[in-house]
PDB file of C-alpha atoms in Angstrom:
ATOM      1  CA  MET A   1     -20.173 -37.440-150.269  1.00 41.00           C
ATOM      2  CA  ARG A   2     -19.262 -40.856-150.416  1.00 42.00           C
ATOM      3  CA  PRO A   3     -22.372 -43.585-149.979  1.00 46.00           C
ATOM      4  CA  SER A   4     -22.367 -45.346-146.860  1.00 43.00           C
ATOM      5  CA  GLY A   5     -24.410 -47.569-144.677  1.00 41.00           C
ATOM      6  CA  ASN A   6     -24.586 -45.057-141.532  1.00 41.00           C
ATOM      7  CA  LEU A   7     -26.995 -42.381-141.369  1.00 40.00           C
ATOM      8  CA  GLY A   8     -25.344 -41.441-138.033  1.00 41.00           C
ATOM      9  CA  ASN A   9     -27.508 -41.493-135.127  1.00 40.00           C
ATOM     10  CA  ALA A  10     -31.047 -41.730-136.670  1.00 41.00           C
ATOM     11  CA  VAL A  11     -33.770 -42.834-134.258  1.00 42.00           C
ATOM     12  CA  SER A  12     -35.878 -43.307-137.361  1.00 51.00           C
ATOM     13  CA  THR A  13     -34.948 -43.185-141.049  1.00 69.00           C
ATOM     14  CA  ARG A  14     -36.700 -43.217-144.323  1.00 91.00           C
ATOM     15  CA  ILE A  15     -34.754 -44.028-147.081  1.00 94.00           C
ATOM     16  CA  ARG A  16     -35.872 -43.025-151.086  1.00 92.00           C
ATOM     17  CA  PRO A  17     -34.940 -46.318-153.026  1.00 93.00           C
ATOM     18  CA  ALA A  18     -33.115 -45.817-155.998  1.00 92.00           C
ATOM     19  CA  ALA A  19     -35.923 -44.762-158.821  1.00 87.00           C
ATOM     20  CA  VAL A  20     -33.973 -45.557-161.974  1.00 91.00           C
ATOM     21  CA  ALA A  21     -31.097 -48.015-161.257  1.00 94.00           C
ATOM     22  CA  GLY A  22     -31.054 -50.485-163.821  1.00 95.00           C
ATOM     23  CA  LEU A  23     -32.586 -48.097-166.288  1.00 94.00           C
ATOM     24  CA  PHE A  24     -30.666 -44.729-166.465  1.00 94.00           C
ATOM     25  CA  TYR A  25     -27.179 -46.315-164.994  1.00 96.00           C
ATOM     26  CA  PRO A  26     -26.368 -50.020-164.057  1.00 97.00           C
ATOM     27  CA  GLY A  27     -28.136 -51.187-160.980  1.00 97.00           C
ATOM     28  CA  ASP A  28     -25.006 -53.843-160.284  1.00 98.00           C
ATOM     29  CA  ALA A  29     -22.814 -52.055-158.150  1.00 98.00           C
ATOM     30  CA  THR A  30     -19.884 -53.721-159.803  1.00 98.00           C
ATOM     31  CA  GLU A  31     -21.092 -52.554-163.300  1.00 98.00           C
ATOM     32  CA  LEU A  32     -21.831 -49.164-161.944  1.00 97.00           C
ATOM     33  CA  ARG A  33     -18.667 -48.832-160.356  1.00 97.00           C
ATOM     34  CA  ASP A  34     -16.832 -49.806-163.834  1.00 98.00           C
ATOM     35  CA  ALA A  35     -18.929 -47.198-165.622  1.00 97.00           C
ATOM     36  CA  VAL A  36     -18.021 -44.432-163.501  1.00 96.00           C
ATOM     37  CA  SER A  37     -14.181 -45.246-163.532  1.00 97.00           C
ATOM     38  CA  GLU A  38     -14.644 -45.511-167.463  1.00 97.00           C
ATOM     39  CA  TYR A  39     -15.969 -42.259-167.660  1.00 97.00           C
ATOM     40  CA  LEU A  40     -13.459 -40.622-165.729  1.00 96.00           C
ATOM     41  CA  SER A  41     -10.998 -42.334-167.312  1.00 96.00           C
ATOM     42  CA  GLN A  42     -11.942 -40.608-170.633  1.00 95.00           C
ATOM     43  CA  ALA A  43     -11.866 -37.048-169.186  1.00 93.00           C
ATOM     44  CA  PRO A  44      -9.122 -34.827-170.382  1.00 89.00           C
ATOM     45  CA  THR A  45      -6.551 -34.193-167.914  1.00 85.00           C
ATOM     46  CA  GLY A  46      -4.506 -31.199-167.285  1.00 80.00           C
ATOM     47  CA  ALA A  47      -3.868 -28.651-164.524  1.00 79.00           C
ATOM     48  CA  ARG A  48      -7.039 -26.654-163.647  1.00 82.00           C
ATOM     49  CA  PRO A  49      -8.266 -24.702-160.948  1.00 86.00           C
ATOM     50  CA  VAL A  50     -10.903 -26.925-158.140  1.00 85.00           C
ATOM     51  CA  PRO A  51     -14.461 -25.503-159.086  1.00 91.00           C
ATOM     52  CA  LYS A  52     -16.740 -24.388-156.404  1.00 90.00           C
ATOM     53  CA  ALA A  53     -19.714 -25.658-158.390  1.00 93.00           C
ATOM     54  CA  LEU A  54     -20.357 -28.197-161.382  1.00 95.00           C
ATOM     55  CA  ILE A  55     -23.466 -28.322-163.660  1.00 95.00           C
ATOM     56  CA  VAL A  56     -23.486 -31.481-164.481  1.00 95.00           C
ATOM     57  CA  PRO A  57     -25.884 -33.653-166.879  1.00 90.00           C
ATOM     58  CA  HIS A  58     -28.326 -36.107-165.383  1.00 87.00           C
ATOM     59  CA  ALA A  59     -29.573 -38.204-168.310  1.00 90.00           C
ATOM     60  CA  GLY A  60     -29.114 -41.662-168.462  1.00 93.00           C
ATOM     61  CA  TYR A  61     -25.373 -42.714-169.048  1.00 94.00           C
ATOM     62  CA  ILE A  62     -25.528 -43.359-172.583  1.00 94.00           C
ATOM     63  CA  TYR A  63     -26.352 -39.963-173.163  1.00 96.00           C
ATOM     64  CA  SER A  64     -24.425 -37.778-170.344  1.00 96.00           C
ATOM     65  CA  GLY A  65     -21.898 -39.957-168.997  1.00 96.00           C
ATOM     66  CA  ARG A  66     -18.987 -39.053-171.010  1.00 96.00           C
ATOM     67  CA  ILE A  67     -19.823 -35.212-170.194  1.00 96.00           C
ATOM     68  CA  ALA A  68     -20.717 -36.255-166.410  1.00 96.00           C
ATOM     69  CA  GLY A  69     -17.092 -38.070-166.187  1.00 96.00           C
ATOM     70  CA  ALA A  70     -15.336 -34.816-167.553  1.00 95.00           C
ATOM     71  CA  ALA A  71     -17.481 -32.534-164.942  1.00 95.00           C
ATOM     72  CA  TYR A  72     -16.492 -35.021-162.074  1.00 94.00           C
ATOM     73  CA  SER A  73     -12.969 -35.561-162.816  1.00 94.00           C
ATOM     74  CA  GLN A  74     -12.024 -31.913-162.078  1.00 93.00           C
ATOM     75  CA  VAL A  75     -12.679 -32.612-158.304  1.00 93.00           C
ATOM     76  CA  VAL A  76     -12.024 -36.598-158.189  1.00 90.00           C
ATOM     77  CA  HIS A  77      -8.819 -36.275-156.962  1.00 88.00           C
ATOM     78  CA  ARG A  78     -10.012 -33.656-153.973  1.00 89.00           C
ATOM     79  CA  ARG A  79     -12.790 -36.331-152.653  1.00 87.00           C
ATOM     80  CA  LYS A  80     -11.131 -37.027-149.671  1.00 90.00           C
ATOM     81  CA  GLN A  81     -11.548 -33.167-148.816  1.00 88.00           C
ATOM     82  CA  ILE A  82     -15.251 -32.642-150.047  1.00 88.00           C
ATOM     83  CA  ARG A  83     -17.492 -32.345-146.766  1.00 87.00           C
ATOM     84  CA  ARG A  84     -20.659 -31.772-148.445  1.00 89.00           C
ATOM     85  CA  ILE A  85     -22.103 -31.997-152.113  1.00 89.00           C
ATOM     86  CA  VAL A  86     -25.422 -30.148-152.613  1.00 91.00           C
ATOM     87  CA  LEU A  87     -27.891 -31.518-155.505  1.00 90.00           C
ATOM     88  CA  ILE A  88     -30.280 -29.253-157.361  1.00 90.00           C
ATOM     89  CA  GLY A  89     -31.719 -30.505-160.522  1.00 87.00           C
ATOM     90  CA  PRO A  90     -35.478 -29.483-162.026  1.00 88.00           C
ATOM     91  CA  SER A  91     -38.616 -30.788-161.150  1.00 88.00           C
ATOM     92  CA  HIS A  92     -39.474 -33.083-164.250  1.00 85.00           C
ATOM     93  CA  ARG A  93     -42.930 -34.008-163.416  1.00 86.00           C
ATOM     94  CA  VAL A  94     -44.626 -32.039-160.682  1.00 91.00           C
ATOM     95  CA  TYR A  95     -45.296 -28.199-161.005  1.00 91.00           C
ATOM     96  CA  LEU A  96     -43.241 -26.579-157.888  1.00 89.00           C
ATOM     97  CA  ARG A  97     -42.772 -23.078-157.167  1.00 90.00           C
ATOM     98  CA  GLY A  98     -39.665 -22.560-155.145  1.00 92.00           C
ATOM     99  CA  MET A  99     -37.459 -25.675-153.986  1.00 93.00           C
ATOM    100  CA  ALA A 100     -38.314 -28.813-152.396  1.00 94.00           C
ATOM    101  CA  VAL A 101     -36.169 -31.162-150.216  1.00 94.00           C
ATOM    102  CA  PRO A 102     -36.999 -34.548-149.344  1.00 93.00           C
ATOM    103  CA  SER A 103     -38.333 -36.068-146.073  1.00 94.00           C
ATOM    104  CA  ALA A 104     -36.011 -39.079-146.664  1.00 94.00           C
ATOM    105  CA  GLU A 105     -32.997 -39.041-144.572  1.00 94.00           C
ATOM    106  CA  GLY A 106     -30.835 -41.238-147.172  1.00 95.00           C
ATOM    107  CA  PHE A 107     -31.108 -42.207-150.777  1.00 93.00           C
ATOM    108  CA  GLN A 108     -30.394 -45.701-151.750  1.00 96.00           C
ATOM    109  CA  SER A 109     -28.166 -46.128-154.988  1.00 95.00           C
ATOM    110  CA  PRO A 110     -26.302 -49.427-155.847  1.00 97.00           C
ATOM    111  CA  LEU A 111     -23.280 -48.598-154.624  1.00 96.00           C
ATOM    112  CA  GLY A 112     -24.786 -47.901-150.775  1.00 96.00           C
ATOM    113  CA  MET A 113     -26.565 -45.178-149.014  1.00 96.00           C
ATOM    114  CA  VAL A 114     -25.998 -41.393-149.375  1.00 94.00           C
ATOM    115  CA  PRO A 115     -27.271 -39.620-146.437  1.00 95.00           C
ATOM    116  CA  VAL A 116     -29.250 -36.699-146.496  1.00 95.00           C
ATOM    117  CA  ASP A 117     -27.454 -33.961-144.183  1.00 95.00           C
ATOM    118  CA  ARG A 118     -30.377 -33.215-141.757  1.00 94.00           C
ATOM    119  CA  GLU A 119     -28.798 -29.851-140.316  1.00 96.00           C
ATOM    120  CA  LEU A 120     -28.488 -28.250-143.416  1.00 96.00           C
ATOM    121  CA  LYS A 121     -31.966 -29.593-144.776  1.00 96.00           C
ATOM    122  CA  ALA A 122     -33.097 -27.942-141.608  1.00 97.00           C
ATOM    123  CA  ARG A 123     -31.621 -24.662-141.950  1.00 97.00           C
ATOM    124  CA  VAL A 124     -32.640 -24.325-145.512  1.00 96.00           C
ATOM    125  CA  LEU A 125     -36.472 -25.036-144.718  1.00 97.00           C
ATOM    126  CA  GLN A 126     -36.493 -21.683-142.665  1.00 97.00           C
ATOM    127  CA  HIS A 127     -36.082 -20.266-145.984  1.00 96.00           C
ATOM    128  CA  GLU A 128     -39.054 -19.347-148.514  1.00 91.00           C
ATOM    129  CA  PRO A 129     -39.936 -20.792-150.872  1.00 92.00           C
ATOM    130  CA  VAL A 130     -38.127 -23.945-149.639  1.00 96.00           C
ATOM    131  CA  LEU A 131     -40.869 -26.786-148.494  1.00 95.00           C
ATOM    132  CA  GLN A 132     -40.452 -30.308-147.455  1.00 95.00           C
ATOM    133  CA  SER A 133     -42.154 -32.504-150.537  1.00 93.00           C
ATOM    134  CA  ASP A 134     -41.726 -36.041-151.633  1.00 90.00           C
ATOM    135  CA  ALA A 135     -43.896 -35.580-155.116  1.00 90.00           C
ATOM    136  CA  PRO A 136     -40.529 -33.946-156.882  1.00 87.00           C
ATOM    137  CA  HIS A 137     -38.776 -36.785-155.690  1.00 79.00           C
ATOM    138  CA  GLY A 138     -40.951 -39.420-157.009  1.00 72.00           C
ATOM    139  CA  ASP A 139     -39.935 -41.999-159.393  1.00 59.00           C
ATOM    140  CA  ARG A 140     -40.295 -41.618-162.925  1.00 52.00           C
TER     141      ARG A 140
END
């Protein structure tokens, strides 16, 4: 999903600010775009089947940027065809039994707004043990 400034026809929006921009990755849009482009350009090339899922590290770019670039390079050529991205990550600082989705309708990034798929979120919340909680998604 490409960042955009539009969250659709949302009546009220709650936007989660970027929590670690400038710490784990560049906070400046131009620097971030250049860093991502560099990591993608360093990735091995070759014809490979398009994966259905990627397991990608999410540490600071100095630690994980090259590996993340290699992973995302496998799908970057299909970016116009990808309709939905589902991010799943650990809860680093909050005990959580099950899964938590944020109340936010969008996540701010230096490159723009990334909207949350409200329809998918509503469907996921119908399953146990999924709950809506901002605690696991909080700042550092």
